[in-house]
């Protein structure tokens, strides 16, 4: 759930963390999104793995 929220917070048009960070840093959103794209794609791929491969997200609870 936290990974899903992190992807949503840094994705336009709702990305409130993206807009706040751009306002504080006085930089354009387009420039930040261009630099953030590789990291966003990795976060999205990990989110898909955690969502659709249950063994990844349940290995720690299964140890107990």
CSV table of N, CA, C and O in Angstrom, one decimal:
chain,number,residue,atom,x,y,z
A,1,UNK,N,0.8,-1.2,0.0
A,1,UNK,CA,0.0,0.0,0.0
A,1,UNK,C,0.9,1.3,0.0
A,1,UNK,O,0.6,2.2,-0.7
A,2,UNK,N,2.0,1.2,0.8
A,2,UNK,CA,2.8,2.4,0.8
A,2,UNK,C,3.5,2.6,-0.5
A,2,UNK,O,3.6,3.8,-0.9
A,3,UNK,N,3.9,1.6,-1.2
A,3,UNK,CA,4.6,1.8,-2.5
A,3,UNK,C,3.6,2.3,-3.5
A,3,UNK,O,3.9,3.2,-4.3
A,4,UNK,N,2.4,1.9,-3.4
A,4,UNK,CA,1.3,2.4,-4.3
A,4,UNK,C,1.1,3.9,-4.0
A,4,UNK,O,0.9,4.7,-5.0
A,5,UNK,N,1.0,4.3,-2.8
A,5,UNK,CA,0.8,5.7,-2.4
A,5,UNK,C,2.0,6.5,-2.9
A,5,UNK,O,1.9,7.7,-3.3
A,6,UNK,N,3.2,6.0,-2.8
A,6,UNK,CA,4.4,6.7,-3.2
A,6,UNK,C,4.4,7.0,-4.7
A,6,UNK,O,4.8,8.1,-5.2
A,7,UNK,N,4.0,6.0,-5.5
A,7,UNK,CA,3.8,6.2,-6.9
A,7,UNK,C,2.8,7.3,-7.2
A,7,UNK,O,3.0,8.1,-8.1
A,8,UNK,N,1.7,7.2,-6.5
A,8,UNK,CA,0.7,8.2,-6.7
A,8,UNK,C,1.1,9.6,-6.3
A,8,UNK,O,0.7,10.6,-7.0
A,9,UNK,N,1.9,9.8,-5.3
A,9,UNK,CA,2.2,11.1,-4.8
A,9,UNK,C,3.2,11.8,-5.7
A,9,UNK,O,3.4,13.0,-5.7
A,10,UNK,N,3.9,11.0,-6.5
A,10,UNK,CA,4.9,11.7,-7.4
A,10,UNK,C,4.5,11.6,-8.9
A,10,UNK,O,5.4,11.6,-9.8
A,11,UNK,N,3.2,11.4,-9.2
A,11,UNK,CA,2.8,11.2,-10.5
A,11,UNK,C,1.8,12.3,-10.8
A,11,UNK,O,0.8,12.5,-10.1
A,12,UNK,N,2.0,13.1,-11.9
A,12,UNK,CA,1.0,14.1,-12.2
A,12,UNK,C,-0.3,13.4,-12.7
A,12,UNK,O,-0.2,12.3,-13.2
A,13,UNK,N,-1.4,14.0,-12.7
A,13,UNK,CA,-1.9,15.3,-12.3
A,13,UNK,C,-2.1,15.5,-10.8
A,13,UNK,O,-2.3,16.6,-10.3
A,14,UNK,N,-2.2,14.4,-10.0
A,14,UNK,CA,-2.6,14.5,-8.6
A,14,UNK,C,-1.3,14.7,-7.8
A,14,UNK,O,-1.4,15.3,-6.7
A,15,UNK,N,-0.2,14.3,-8.2
A,15,UNK,CA,1.1,14.3,-7.5
A,15,UNK,C,1.4,15.5,-6.6
A,15,UNK,O,2.2,16.3,-6.9
A,16,UNK,N,0.8,15.5,-5.4
A,16,UNK,CA,1.0,16.7,-4.5
A,16,UNK,C,2.4,16.8,-4.1
A,16,UNK,O,2.9,17.9,-4.0
A,17,UNK,N,3.1,15.7,-3.8
A,17,UNK,CA,4.5,15.8,-3.4
A,17,UNK,C,5.4,16.4,-4.6
A,17,UNK,O,6.3,17.1,-4.3
A,18,UNK,N,5.0,16.0,-5.8
A,18,UNK,CA,5.7,16.5,-6.9
A,18,UNK,C,5.5,18.1,-7.0
A,18,UNK,O,6.5,18.8,-7.2
A,19,UNK,N,4.3,18.5,-6.9
A,19,UNK,CA,4.1,20.0,-7.0
A,19,UNK,C,4.7,20.8,-5.9
A,19,UNK,O,5.3,21.8,-6.1
A,20,UNK,N,4.6,20.2,-4.7
A,20,UNK,CA,5.3,20.9,-3.5
A,20,UNK,C,6.8,21.0,-3.7
A,20,UNK,O,7.4,22.0,-3.5
A,21,UNK,N,7.4,19.8,-4.1
A,21,UNK,CA,8.8,19.8,-4.3
A,21,UNK,C,9.3,20.8,-5.4
A,21,UNK,O,10.3,21.4,-5.2
A,22,UNK,N,8.5,20.9,-6.4
A,22,UNK,CA,8.9,21.8,-7.5
A,22,UNK,C,8.7,23.2,-7.1
A,22,UNK,O,9.5,24.1,-7.4
A,23,UNK,N,7.7,23.5,-6.3
A,23,UNK,CA,7.5,24.9,-5.8
A,23,UNK,C,8.6,25.3,-4.8
A,23,UNK,O,9.2,26.4,-4.9
A,24,UNK,N,9.0,24.4,-3.9
A,24,UNK,CA,10.1,24.7,-3.0
A,24,UNK,C,11.4,24.8,-3.7
A,24,UNK,O,12.2,25.8,-3.4
A,25,UNK,N,11.7,24.0,-4.7
A,25,UNK,CA,13.0,24.0,-5.4
A,25,UNK,C,13.0,25.0,-6.5
A,25,UNK,O,14.0,25.2,-7.2
A,26,UNK,N,11.8,25.6,-6.8
A,26,UNK,CA,11.7,26.6,-7.9
A,26,UNK,C,12.2,26.1,-9.2
A,26,UNK,O,13.1,26.6,-9.9
A,27,UNK,N,11.7,24.9,-9.6
A,27,UNK,CA,12.1,24.2,-10.8
A,27,UNK,C,10.8,23.8,-11.5
A,27,UNK,O,9.8,23.6,-10.9
A,28,UNK,N,10.9,23.6,-12.8
A,28,UNK,CA,9.6,23.3,-13.6
A,28,UNK,C,9.3,21.8,-13.4
A,28,UNK,O,10.2,21.0,-13.2
A,29,UNK,N,8.0,21.5,-13.5
A,29,UNK,CA,7.5,20.2,-13.3
A,29,UNK,C,8.1,19.3,-14.4
A,29,UNK,O,8.4,18.1,-14.2
A,30,UNK,N,8.1,19.8,-15.6
A,30,UNK,CA,8.6,19.1,-16.8
A,30,UNK,C,10.0,18.6,-16.6
A,30,UNK,O,10.3,17.4,-16.9
A,31,UNK,N,10.8,19.4,-16.1
A,31,UNK,CA,12.2,19.0,-15.9
A,31,UNK,C,12.4,17.9,-14.8
A,31,UNK,O,13.1,17.0,-15.0
A,32,UNK,N,11.6,18.1,-13.7
A,32,UNK,CA,11.6,17.0,-12.7
A,32,UNK,C,11.1,15.7,-13.2
A,32,UNK,O,11.6,14.7,-12.9
A,33,UNK,N,10.0,15.7,-13.9
A,33,UNK,CA,9.4,14.5,-14.4
A,33,UNK,C,10.3,13.8,-15.4
A,33,UNK,O,10.5,12.6,-15.4
A,34,UNK,N,11.0,14.6,-16.2
A,34,UNK,CA,12.0,14.0,-17.2
A,34,UNK,C,13.1,13.3,-16.4
A,34,UNK,O,13.5,12.2,-16.8
A,35,UNK,N,13.6,13.9,-15.3
A,35,UNK,CA,14.7,13.3,-14.5
A,35,UNK,C,14.2,12.1,-13.7
A,35,UNK,O,14.9,11.2,-13.3
A,36,UNK,N,12.9,12.2,-13.3
A,36,UNK,CA,12.3,11.2,-12.4
A,36,UNK,C,11.8,9.9,-13.2
A,36,UNK,O,11.5,8.9,-12.5
A,37,UNK,N,11.7,10.0,-14.5
A,37,UNK,CA,11.1,8.9,-15.2
A,37,UNK,C,11.7,7.6,-15.0
A,37,UNK,O,11.0,6.6,-14.8
A,38,UNK,N,13.1,7.4,-15.0
A,38,UNK,CA,13.6,6.1,-14.8
A,38,UNK,C,13.3,5.5,-13.4
A,38,UNK,O,13.0,4.3,-13.3
A,39,UNK,N,13.3,6.4,-12.4
A,39,UNK,CA,13.0,5.9,-11.0
A,39,UNK,C,11.5,5.6,-10.9
A,39,UNK,O,11.1,4.6,-10.3
A,40,UNK,N,10.6,6.3,-11.6
A,40,UNK,CA,9.2,6.0,-11.6
A,40,UNK,C,9.0,4.7,-12.3
A,40,UNK,O,8.1,3.9,-11.8
A,41,UNK,N,9.6,4.4,-13.4
A,41,UNK,CA,9.4,3.1,-14.1
A,41,UNK,C,9.8,2.0,-13.2
A,41,UNK,O,9.2,0.9,-13.1
A,42,UNK,N,10.9,2.1,-12.4
A,42,UNK,CA,11.4,1.1,-11.5
A,42,UNK,C,10.4,0.9,-10.4
A,42,UNK,O,10.0,-0.3,-10.0
A,43,UNK,N,9.9,2.0,-9.8
A,43,UNK,CA,8.9,1.9,-8.8
A,43,UNK,C,7.6,1.2,-9.3
A,43,UNK,O,7.0,0.4,-8.6
A,44,UNK,N,7.2,1.5,-10.5
A,44,UNK,CA,6.0,0.9,-11.1
A,44,UNK,C,6.2,-0.6,-11.3
A,44,UNK,O,5.3,-1.4,-11.0
A,45,UNK,N,7.4,-1.0,-11.8
A,45,UNK,CA,7.7,-2.4,-12.0
A,45,UNK,C,7.7,-3.2,-10.7
A,45,UNK,O,7.1,-4.3,-10.6
A,46,UNK,N,8.3,-2.6,-9.6
A,46,UNK,CA,8.3,-3.2,-8.3
A,46,UNK,C,6.9,-3.3,-7.8
A,46,UNK,O,6.5,-4.4,-7.2
A,47,UNK,N,6.1,-2.3,-8.0
A,47,UNK,CA,4.7,-2.4,-7.6
A,47,UNK,C,3.9,-3.5,-8.3
A,47,UNK,O,3.1,-4.2,-7.6
A,48,UNK,N,4.1,-3.7,-9.6
A,48,UNK,CA,3.5,-4.8,-10.3
A,48,UNK,C,3.9,-6.1,-9.8
A,48,UNK,O,3.1,-7.0,-9.6
A,49,UNK,N,5.2,-6.3,-9.4
A,49,UNK,CA,5.7,-7.5,-8.9
A,49,UNK,C,5.1,-7.8,-7.5
A,49,UNK,O,4.7,-8.9,-7.3
A,50,UNK,N,5.0,-6.8,-6.7
A,50,UNK,CA,4.5,-7.0,-5.3
A,50,UNK,C,3.0,-7.3,-5.4
A,50,UNK,O,2.5,-8.2,-4.7
A,51,UNK,N,2.3,-6.7,-6.4
A,51,UNK,CA,0.9,-6.9,-6.5
A,51,UNK,C,0.5,-8.3,-7.1
A,51,UNK,O,-0.4,-9.0,-6.6
A,52,UNK,N,1.3,-8.7,-8.1
A,52,UNK,CA,0.9,-9.9,-8.8
A,52,UNK,C,1.7,-11.2,-8.5
A,52,UNK,O,1.4,-12.2,-9.0
A,53,UNK,N,2.7,-11.1,-7.7
A,53,UNK,CA,3.5,-12.2,-7.2
A,53,UNK,C,3.4,-12.2,-5.7
A,53,UNK,O,4.2,-11.6,-5.0
A,54,UNK,N,2.4,-13.0,-5.2
A,54,UNK,CA,2.1,-12.9,-3.7
A,54,UNK,C,3.3,-13.4,-2.9
A,54,UNK,O,3.4,-13.0,-1.7
A,55,UNK,N,4.2,-14.2,-3.4
A,55,UNK,CA,5.3,-14.7,-2.6
A,55,UNK,C,6.2,-13.6,-2.2
A,55,UNK,O,6.9,-13.7,-1.1
A,56,UNK,N,6.3,-12.6,-3.0
A,56,UNK,CA,7.2,-11.5,-2.6
A,56,UNK,C,6.7,-10.7,-1.4
A,56,UNK,O,7.5,-10.3,-0.5
A,57,UNK,N,5.4,-10.5,-1.3
A,57,UNK,CA,4.9,-9.7,-0.2
A,57,UNK,C,4.5,-10.5,1.0
A,57,UNK,O,4.2,-9.9,2.1
A,58,UNK,N,4.5,-11.8,0.9
A,58,UNK,CA,4.1,-12.6,2.1
A,58,UNK,C,5.2,-13.4,2.7
A,58,UNK,O,5.0,-14.2,3.6
A,59,UNK,N,6.5,-13.3,2.2
A,59,UNK,CA,7.5,-14.1,2.8
A,59,UNK,C,7.8,-13.8,4.2
A,59,UNK,O,8.1,-14.6,5.0
A,60,UNK,N,7.8,-12.5,4.6
A,60,UNK,CA,8.1,-12.1,5.9
A,60,UNK,C,7.0,-12.6,6.9
A,60,UNK,O,7.4,-13.2,7.9
A,61,UNK,N,5.7,-12.4,6.6
A,61,UNK,CA,4.7,-12.9,7.6
A,61,UNK,C,4.8,-14.5,7.6
A,61,UNK,O,4.5,-15.0,8.7
A,62,UNK,N,5.2,-15.1,6.6
A,62,UNK,CA,5.3,-16.6,6.6
A,62,UNK,C,6.4,-17.1,7.5
A,62,UNK,O,6.4,-18.3,7.9
A,63,UNK,N,7.4,-16.3,7.8
A,63,UNK,CA,8.5,-16.7,8.7
A,63,UNK,C,8.0,-16.8,10.1
A,63,UNK,O,8.6,-17.5,10.9
A,64,UNK,N,7.0,-16.1,10.5
A,64,UNK,CA,6.5,-16.1,11.8
A,64,UNK,C,5.5,-17.2,11.9
A,64,UNK,O,5.0,-17.9,12.5
